Amino acid sequence: MSYSFAAGPARLPDAVLAQARETLFSRGADGAAPVERPFSAPQFRAVLAQAQSRLRALLCLPEGYRILFLAGGAMHQFAMVPANLATPGGTVAYADSGYWAQRAMAEAARQCRVSVVARHGGTQALAAPDLQDWHLPPDCAYCHITPNETAEGIAYPGLPAVGDVPLVADCTSCLLTAPLPITRFGLVYAGAQKNLGIAGLTVVIIQEALLARSPASLASVASYRLQAQADSCVNTPPVAALLVTAMVLDWISAQGGLPAMADANQRKAATLYQAIDASQGFYRAPVAPGHRSPVNVRFGCANTALDTVFAAEAEDAGLHHLRGHPRIGGMRASLYNAMPQAGVDALVGFMAHFQRRYG
Ligand SMILES: Cc1ncc(COP(=O)(O)O)c(C=O)c1O
């Protein structure tokens, strides 16, 4: 058995992979396979509605929020969030928690004034920004955070207090991995290719009141307001990706929803972090306990020269894509919803074997 620990695009649940293989490309009585149907067809609209109601139920999303299924990656939202929510001449607040937060704020800075309200500890960040004392500028249109930094393997231990300022979160690597206090947020977005399906689709959950902010001059495909009015169908939506996401949402519901995802993810993460911490210093997990991501576990050999050997031998043992983010180095095991406990057990078994030979 081999396992991919890739950070994204990442493993799909086995059942979804099988269902997609069987159904997506098989023609029905109307002469069209699901990926061939027009997006105006009742069959596609039914899937869209079902995906929305499943996601709404999973997140316990109250009235007053809209769900958008948009084309493109999370980085499209790095541009769309300021384009829709920033006020002319106003300021937006960003917390610098690491690699993806920095990319989000760099994109926002192309459009408006960015105030950095919190910072992590440097390029070898060991912890999320301190949650105390965020001084938001008086004309702040929103405050943006990245609750789970995929590259550094850092997760916030809580949420900042931002008062009436809408809190915006890039939840690309953590949406649907655990229950989320959704009403604390004005907007949440996530690229699908980690926990929600395949690349090409990004989910945006937005407070209805914020839709009024989308400027009339904004391109219609990029306008949250117009996309909400058109039920995410201003133009052809990423049909295949949406069909897969609908299957993933059904799968998560059938497993017991977000509490079940959180339990399984905590168990997998505990297995791996405990193995690292019990290795008597042979392996190290550089992120501070309490800030360690349950879904992107960053680790390495204390003797960093062994990291390359580890990654190569792990591949030979069927444990793939364990190299860390190119800017960070070391190793990273992504343990999203679809990674079974057996995959983590196999990794921990390999780590013990490797340590016996090189320790
Ligand atoms: C937290 C986070 N934000 C944004 C992105 C960028 O996503 P995309 O490649 O879909 O634009 C990633 C990709 O890994 C990510 O992990």
CSV table of C-alpha atoms and ligand atoms in Angstrom, one decimal:
chain,number,residue,atom,x,y,z
A,1,MET,CA,0.0,0.0,0.0
A,2,SER,CA,1.4,3.4,-0.8
A,3,TYR,CA,0.2,6.8,0.5
A,4,SER,CA,0.6,10.4,-0.7
A,5,PHE,CA,1.3,12.9,2.0
A,6,ALA,CA,1.1,15.8,-0.5
A,7,ALA,CA,0.0,19.2,0.8
A,8,GLY,CA,-2.2,19.7,-2.2
A,9,PRO,CA,-3.6,18.7,-4.5
A,10,ALA,CA,-4.1,16.0,-2.0
A,11,ARG,CA,-5.5,12.5,-1.5
A,12,LEU,CA,-9.3,12.1,-2.0
A,13,PRO,CA,-11.3,9.7,0.1
A,14,ASP,CA,-11.1,6.2,-1.5
A,15,ALA,CA,-14.9,6.0,-1.8
A,16,VAL,CA,-15.0,9.4,-3.6
A,17,LEU,CA,-12.2,8.4,-6.0
A,18,ALA,CA,-14.2,5.2,-6.8
A,19,GLN,CA,-17.5,7.1,-7.2
A,20,ALA,CA,-15.9,9.7,-9.4
A,21,ARG,CA,-14.3,7.0,-11.6
A,22,GLU,CA,-17.6,5.3,-12.0
A,23,THR,CA,-19.9,8.2,-12.6
A,24,LEU,CA,-18.3,11.4,-13.9
A,25,PHE,CA,-17.5,10.2,-17.3
A,26,SER,CA,-20.5,7.8,-17.9
A,27,ARG,CA,-23.2,9.0,-20.2
A,28,GLY,CA,-26.8,9.0,-18.9
A,29,ALA,CA,-30.2,8.8,-20.7
A,30,ASP,CA,-29.8,12.4,-22.0
A,31,GLY,CA,-26.7,11.4,-23.9
A,32,ALA,CA,-24.4,13.4,-21.6
A,33,ALA,CA,-22.0,12.4,-18.8
A,34,PRO,CA,-22.1,14.6,-15.7
A,35,VAL,CA,-19.0,16.5,-17.0
A,36,GLU,CA,-20.7,17.1,-20.4
A,37,ARG,CA,-24.0,18.6,-19.1
A,38,PRO,CA,-24.7,22.3,-19.4
A,39,PHE,CA,-24.5,24.1,-16.1
A,40,SER,CA,-28.1,25.3,-16.7
A,41,ALA,CA,-29.4,21.6,-16.7
A,42,PRO,CA,-31.6,20.6,-13.8
A,43,GLN,CA,-29.2,17.7,-13.0
A,44,PHE,CA,-26.3,20.1,-12.4
A,45,ARG,CA,-28.4,22.6,-10.5
A,46,ALA,CA,-29.6,19.8,-8.2
A,47,VAL,CA,-26.0,18.9,-7.4
A,48,LEU,CA,-25.2,22.6,-6.8
A,49,ALA,CA,-28.1,22.9,-4.4
A,50,GLN,CA,-27.3,19.7,-2.6
A,51,ALA,CA,-23.7,20.7,-2.2
A,52,GLN,CA,-24.8,24.0,-0.7
A,53,SER,CA,-27.2,22.5,1.7
A,54,ARG,CA,-24.7,19.8,2.8
A,55,LEU,CA,-22.0,22.4,3.4
A,56,ARG,CA,-24.5,24.6,5.3
A,57,ALA,CA,-25.5,21.7,7.5
A,58,LEU,CA,-21.8,20.6,8.1
A,59,LEU,CA,-20.8,24.1,9.2
A,60,CYS,CA,-24.1,24.9,11.1
A,61,LEU,CA,-24.2,27.9,8.9
A,62,PRO,CA,-27.0,30.3,9.9
A,63,GLU,CA,-29.2,32.5,7.7
A,64,GLY,CA,-27.4,35.6,6.7
A,65,TYR,CA,-24.4,33.8,5.1
A,66,ARG,CA,-24.1,32.8,1.4
A,67,ILE,CA,-22.0,30.0,-0.1
A,68,LEU,CA,-20.3,30.6,-3.4
A,69,PHE,CA,-18.5,28.0,-5.5
A,70,LEU,CA,-16.1,29.9,-7.6
A,71,ALA,CA,-13.6,29.0,-10.3
A,72,GLY,CA,-9.9,29.3,-9.5
A,73,GLY,CA,-7.6,28.8,-6.6
A,74,ALA,CA,-7.3,30.3,-3.2
A,75,MET,CA,-4.9,32.9,-4.7
A,76,HIS,CA,-7.7,34.3,-6.8
A,77,GLN,CA,-9.3,35.2,-3.4
A,78,PHE,CA,-6.1,36.9,-2.3
A,79,ALA,CA,-7.1,39.5,-5.1
A,80,MET,CA,-10.9,39.2,-4.9
A,81,VAL,CA,-11.2,39.8,-1.1
A,82,PRO,CA,-9.6,43.3,-1.3
A,83,ALA,CA,-11.3,44.0,-4.6
A,84,ASN,CA,-14.7,43.3,-3.1
A,85,LEU,CA,-14.4,44.4,0.5
A,86,ALA,CA,-11.9,47.2,0.7
A,87,THR,CA,-13.3,50.7,0.8
A,88,PRO,CA,-11.8,53.3,-1.5
A,89,GLY,CA,-8.7,54.9,0.2
A,90,GLY,CA,-9.2,52.7,3.3
A,91,THR,CA,-6.9,50.3,5.0
A,92,VAL,CA,-7.1,46.6,5.4
A,93,ALA,CA,-5.4,44.6,8.3
A,94,TYR,CA,-3.4,41.4,7.8
A,95,ALA,CA,-1.8,39.1,10.3
A,96,ASP,CA,1.6,37.8,9.1
A,97,SER,CA,1.6,34.1,10.2
A,98,GLY,CA,3.8,32.8,7.5
A,99,TYR,CA,4.2,32.0,3.9
A,100,TRP,CA,0.6,32.1,2.7
A,101,ALA,CA,-0.4,35.1,4.8
A,102,GLN,CA,2.5,37.0,3.3
A,103,ARG,CA,1.4,36.1,-0.2
A,104,ALA,CA,-2.2,37.2,0.6
A,105,MET,CA,-1.0,40.5,1.9
A,106,ALA,CA,1.3,41.1,-1.0
A,107,GLU,CA,-1.6,40.7,-3.3
A,108,ALA,CA,-3.8,43.0,-1.2
A,109,ALA,CA,-1.0,45.6,-1.2
A,110,ARG,CA,-1.4,45.9,-5.0
A,111,GLN,CA,-4.8,47.3,-4.4
A,112,CYS,CA,-5.0,49.1,-1.0
A,113,ARG,CA,-3.1,50.1,2.1
A,114,VAL,CA,-2.2,47.1,4.2
A,115,SER,CA,-1.6,47.4,8.0
A,116,VAL,CA,0.2,44.4,9.5
A,117,VAL,CA,-1.4,43.9,12.9
A,118,ALA,CA,0.5,40.9,14.1
A,119,ARG,CA,3.6,38.9,13.1
A,120,HIS,CA,5.1,35.5,13.7
A,121,GLY,CA,8.6,35.0,14.9
A,122,GLY,CA,10.6,35.1,11.6
A,123,THR,CA,11.3,32.8,8.7
A,124,GLN,CA,11.8,29.8,10.9
A,125,ALA,CA,8.5,30.6,12.6
A,126,LEU,CA,7.8,28.4,15.6
A,127,ALA,CA,4.4,29.7,16.6
A,128,ALA,CA,1.4,31.6,15.3
A,129,PRO,CA,1.3,35.4,16.0
A,130,ASP,CA,0.3,36.3,19.6
A,131,LEU,CA,-3.5,36.8,19.7
A,132,GLN,CA,-3.3,39.7,22.2
A,133,ASP,CA,-3.3,43.4,21.4
A,134,TRP,CA,-4.1,43.6,17.7
A,135,HIS,CA,-4.5,47.3,17.1
A,136,LEU,CA,-6.7,47.6,14.0
A,137,PRO,CA,-6.5,50.9,12.2
A,138,PRO,CA,-9.7,53.1,12.6
A,139,ASP,CA,-10.8,52.9,8.9
A,140,CYS,CA,-10.1,49.1,8.7
A,141,ALA,CA,-12.3,47.4,6.1
A,142,TYR,CA,-11.5,43.8,7.3
A,143,CYS,CA,-8.9,41.8,9.1
A,144,HIS,CA,-7.4,38.8,7.4
A,145,ILE,CA,-5.9,35.7,9.0
A,146,THR,CA,-4.6,32.4,7.8
A,147,PRO,CA,-5.7,30.0,10.6
A,148,ASN,CA,-3.5,27.1,9.3
A,149,GLU,CA,-0.2,27.9,7.6
A,150,THR,CA,0.2,25.0,5.2
A,151,ALA,CA,3.9,25.5,4.6
A,152,GLU,CA,5.2,26.2,8.1
A,153,GLY,CA,2.7,23.7,9.7
A,154,ILE,CA,1.5,26.3,12.2
A,155,ALA,CA,-2.1,26.6,13.5
A,156,TYR,CA,-3.5,29.4,15.5
A,157,PRO,CA,-4.6,28.2,19.0
A,158,GLY,CA,-7.6,30.6,18.9
A,159,LEU,CA,-9.1,33.6,17.1
A,160,PRO,CA,-8.2,37.3,17.6
A,161,ALA,CA,-10.7,39.8,19.0
A,162,VAL,CA,-11.5,42.2,16.2
A,163,GLY,CA,-14.6,43.9,17.4
A,164,ASP,CA,-17.0,45.0,14.6
A,165,VAL,CA,-14.3,44.6,11.9
A,166,PRO,CA,-15.2,41.6,9.6
A,167,LEU,CA,-12.7,38.8,10.2
A,168,VAL,CA,-11.7,37.1,6.9
A,169,ALA,CA,-9.9,33.8,6.9
A,170,ASP,CA,-8.0,31.8,4.4
A,171,CYS,CA,-9.0,28.3,5.5
A,172,THR,CA,-7.6,26.5,2.5
A,173,SER,CA,-5.8,23.8,4.4
A,174,CYS,CA,-8.2,23.5,7.4
A,175,LEU,CA,-11.8,24.0,6.2
A,176,LEU,CA,-13.9,21.0,7.2
A,177,THR,CA,-11.1,19.4,9.2
A,178,ALA,CA,-12.9,20.4,12.5
A,179,PRO,CA,-15.9,22.4,13.6
A,180,LEU,CA,-15.5,26.1,12.9
A,181,PRO,CA,-17.1,29.0,14.9
A,182,ILE,CA,-18.4,30.4,11.6
A,183,THR,CA,-20.3,33.3,13.0
A,184,ARG,CA,-17.0,34.8,14.2
A,185,PHE,CA,-16.2,35.4,10.5
A,186,GLY,CA,-17.3,37.8,7.9
A,187,LEU,CA,-15.8,35.7,5.1
A,188,VAL,CA,-14.0,32.3,4.9
A,189,TYR,CA,-12.5,30.9,1.7
A,190,ALA,CA,-10.8,27.6,0.9
A,191,GLY,CA,-9.3,26.1,-2.3
A,192,ALA,CA,-10.8,22.7,-2.8
A,193,GLN,CA,-7.8,20.6,-3.5
A,194,LYS,CA,-6.9,19.7,0.1
A,195,ASN,CA,-10.1,18.7,2.0
A,196,LEU,CA,-12.9,19.5,-0.3
A,197,GLY,CA,-12.1,17.9,-3.6
A,198,ILE,CA,-9.9,18.7,-6.6
A,199,ALA,CA,-8.2,21.8,-7.9
A,200,GLY,CA,-10.1,24.4,-9.9
A,201,LEU,CA,-12.8,25.3,-7.3
A,202,THR,CA,-12.7,27.6,-4.3
A,203,VAL,CA,-15.4,27.8,-1.7
A,204,VAL,CA,-16.3,31.3,-0.4
A,205,ILE,CA,-18.7,31.7,2.6
A,206,ILE,CA,-19.6,35.3,3.0
A,207,GLN,CA,-21.9,37.3,5.3
A,208,GLU,CA,-24.8,38.6,3.2
A,209,ALA,CA,-24.3,42.1,4.6
A,210,LEU,CA,-20.8,42.3,3.0
A,211,LEU,CA,-22.2,41.6,-0.5
A,212,ALA,CA,-23.2,45.2,-0.8
A,213,ARG,CA,-19.6,46.3,-0.7
A,214,SER,CA,-18.7,44.8,-4.1
A,215,PRO,CA,-18.0,47.8,-6.4
A,216,ALA,CA,-20.3,48.1,-9.4
A,217,SER,CA,-17.1,48.6,-11.6
A,218,LEU,CA,-15.7,45.2,-10.6
A,219,ALA,CA,-15.6,42.5,-13.3
A,220,SER,CA,-18.8,40.4,-12.9
A,221,VAL,CA,-17.0,37.1,-12.6
A,222,ALA,CA,-14.9,38.6,-9.7
A,223,SER,CA,-17.9,40.2,-7.9
A,224,TYR,CA,-19.2,38.4,-4.8
A,225,ARG,CA,-22.4,40.3,-5.1
A,226,LEU,CA,-23.0,39.3,-8.7
A,227,GLN,CA,-21.9,35.7,-8.2
A,228,ALA,CA,-24.3,35.5,-5.2
A,229,GLN,CA,-27.1,36.8,-7.4
A,230,ALA,CA,-26.3,34.3,-10.1
A,231,ASP,CA,-25.9,31.4,-7.6
A,232,SER,CA,-22.2,31.1,-8.5
A,233,CYS,CA,-23.1,30.8,-12.2
A,234,VAL,CA,-22.2,34.2,-13.7
A,235,ASN,CA,-20.2,32.0,-16.2
A,236,THR,CA,-19.5,28.3,-16.5
A,237,PRO,CA,-18.6,27.1,-13.1
A,238,PRO,CA,-15.8,24.4,-12.7
A,239,VAL,CA,-18.3,21.7,-13.2
A,240,ALA,CA,-16.1,18.6,-12.7
A,241,ALA,CA,-14.5,20.0,-9.5
A,242,LEU,CA,-17.9,20.9,-8.2
A,243,LEU,CA,-19.3,17.4,-8.8
A,244,VAL,CA,-16.3,15.9,-6.9
A,245,THR,CA,-16.8,18.4,-4.0
A,246,ALA,CA,-20.5,17.4,-3.8
A,247,MET,CA,-19.3,13.7,-3.4
A,248,VAL,CA,-16.7,14.8,-0.7
A,249,LEU,CA,-19.4,16.7,1.2
A,250,ASP,CA,-21.6,13.6,1.2
A,251,TRP,CA,-18.7,11.5,2.4
A,252,ILE,CA,-17.9,13.8,5.3
A,253,SER,CA,-21.6,13.8,6.3
A,254,ALA,CA,-21.7,10.0,6.2
A,255,GLN,CA,-18.6,9.8,8.4
A,256,GLY,CA,-20.3,11.8,11.1
A,257,GLY,CA,-19.6,15.4,10.0
A,258,LEU,CA,-17.0,17.7,11.4
A,259,PRO,CA,-16.7,16.3,14.9
A,260,ALA,CA,-15.8,13.0,13.4
A,261,MET,CA,-13.3,14.6,11.1
A,262,ALA,CA,-11.7,16.5,14.1
A,263,ASP,CA,-11.5,13.3,16.1
A,264,ALA,CA,-9.8,11.3,13.4
A,265,ASN,CA,-7.4,14.2,12.5
A,266,GLN,CA,-6.4,14.7,16.2
A,267,ARG,CA,-5.7,11.0,16.5
A,268,LYS,CA,-3.6,10.9,13.3
A,269,ALA,CA,-1.7,14.1,14.4
A,270,ALA,CA,-1.1,12.8,17.9
A,271,THR,CA,0.3,9.5,16.5
A,272,LEU,CA,2.9,11.4,14.4
A,273,TYR,CA,3.8,14.1,16.9
A,274,GLN,CA,4.2,11.5,19.7
A,275,ALA,CA,6.5,9.4,17.5
A,276,ILE,CA,8.6,12.5,16.8
A,277,ASP,CA,8.7,13.6,20.4
A,278,ALA,CA,9.5,10.1,21.7
A,279,SER,CA,12.5,9.7,19.2
A,280,GLN,CA,15.0,10.9,21.8
A,281,GLY,CA,16.0,13.8,19.6
A,282,PHE,CA,16.5,11.8,16.4
A,283,TYR,CA,13.5,13.6,14.8
A,284,ARG,CA,12.3,17.1,15.7
A,285,ALA,CA,9.1,19.0,15.1
A,286,PRO,CA,10.1,22.6,15.2
A,287,VAL,CA,6.7,24.2,15.8
A,288,ALA,CA,5.8,24.9,19.5
A,289,PRO,CA,3.2,22.5,21.1
A,290,GLY,CA,-0.1,24.3,21.1
A,291,HIS,CA,0.6,25.8,17.7
A,292,ARG,CA,1.3,22.6,15.8
A,293,SER,CA,-1.0,22.1,12.8
A,294,PRO,CA,-3.1,18.9,13.1
A,295,VAL,CA,-3.1,18.6,9.3
A,296,ASN,CA,0.3,19.7,8.1
A,297,VAL,CA,2.9,18.1,10.4
A,298,ARG,CA,6.3,19.6,9.9
A,299,PHE,CA,9.3,17.6,11.0
A,300,GLY,CA,12.9,16.6,10.2
A,301,CYS,CA,15.9,14.7,11.3
A,302,ALA,CA,18.0,16.5,13.9
A,303,ASN,CA,20.9,15.7,11.6
A,304,THR,CA,19.5,17.6,8.7
A,305,ALA,CA,21.9,15.8,6.3
A,306,LEU,CA,19.7,12.8,6.7
A,307,ASP,CA,16.5,14.5,5.5
A,308,THR,CA,17.3,13.8,1.8
A,309,VAL,CA,18.0,10.1,2.6
A,310,PHE,CA,14.8,9.9,4.6
A,311,ALA,CA,12.6,11.4,1.8
A,312,ALA,CA,14.2,9.1,-0.8
A,313,GLU,CA,13.9,5.9,1.3
A,314,ALA,CA,10.3,6.8,2.3
A,315,GLU,CA,9.4,7.0,-1.4
A,316,ASP,CA,10.9,3.5,-1.9
A,317,ALA,CA,8.7,2.3,1.1
A,318,GLY,CA,5.6,3.7,-0.6
A,319,LEU,CA,5.4,6.9,1.5
A,320,HIS,CA,5.3,9.8,-1.0
A,321,HIS,CA,5.5,13.5,-1.2
A,322,LEU,CA,6.9,14.0,2.2
A,323,ARG,CA,9.4,16.8,1.4
A,324,GLY,CA,8.7,20.1,3.0
A,325,HIS,CA,7.7,23.2,1.2
A,326,PRO,CA,10.6,24.4,-0.9
A,327,ARG,CA,11.0,27.6,1.1
A,328,ILE,CA,11.0,25.8,4.4
A,329,GLY,CA,12.8,22.5,3.8
A,330,GLY,CA,12.7,19.4,6.0
A,331,MET,CA,9.7,17.1,5.9
A,332,ARG,CA,6.0,17.7,6.0
A,333,ALA,CA,3.2,15.1,6.3
A,334,SER,CA,-0.2,16.4,5.3
A,335,LEU,CA,-2.8,14.4,7.1
A,336,TYR,CA,-6.0,15.9,5.7
A,337,ASN,CA,-9.5,14.3,6.1
A,338,ALA,CA,-8.9,11.6,3.5
A,339,MET,CA,-5.6,10.3,5.0
A,340,PRO,CA,-6.5,7.1,6.9
A,341,GLN,CA,-5.0,6.3,10.2
A,342,ALA,CA,-3.3,3.3,8.4
A,343,GLY,CA,-1.2,5.8,6.4
A,344,VAL,CA,0.1,7.5,9.5
A,345,ASP,CA,0.8,4.2,11.2
A,346,ALA,CA,2.8,3.2,8.1
A,347,LEU,CA,4.8,6.4,8.3
A,348,VAL,CA,5.5,6.0,12.0
A,349,GLY,CA,6.6,2.4,11.4
A,350,PHE,CA,9.0,3.6,8.7
A,351,MET,CA,10.4,6.3,10.9
A,352,ALA,CA,11.2,3.8,13.7
A,353,HIS,CA,12.9,1.5,11.1
A,354,PHE,CA,14.9,4.5,9.7
A,355,GLN,CA,16.0,5.6,13.1
A,356,ARG,CA,17.2,2.0,14.0
A,357,ARG,CA,19.4,2.1,10.9
A,358,TYR,CA,20.7,5.7,11.1
A,359,GLY,CA,20.4,6.6,14.8
B,1,LIG,C1,-3.3,28.4,3.1
B,1,LIG,C2,-3.2,28.5,1.6
B,1,LIG,N1,-3.6,29.6,1.0
B,1,LIG,C3,-3.5,29.7,-0.4
B,1,LIG,C4,-3.0,28.6,-1.1
B,1,LIG,C5,-2.9,28.8,-2.6
B,1,LIG,O1,-3.9,28.0,-3.2
B,1,LIG,P1,-4.1,27.9,-4.8
B,1,LIG,O2,-2.9,27.3,-5.3
B,1,LIG,O3,-5.3,27.1,-4.9
B,1,LIG,O4,-4.3,29.3,-5.3
B,1,LIG,C6,-2.5,27.5,-0.5
B,1,LIG,C7,-1.9,26.4,-1.3
B,1,LIG,O5,-1.3,25.5,-0.8
B,1,LIG,C8,-2.6,27.4,0.9
B,1,LIG,O6,-2.2,26.3,1.5
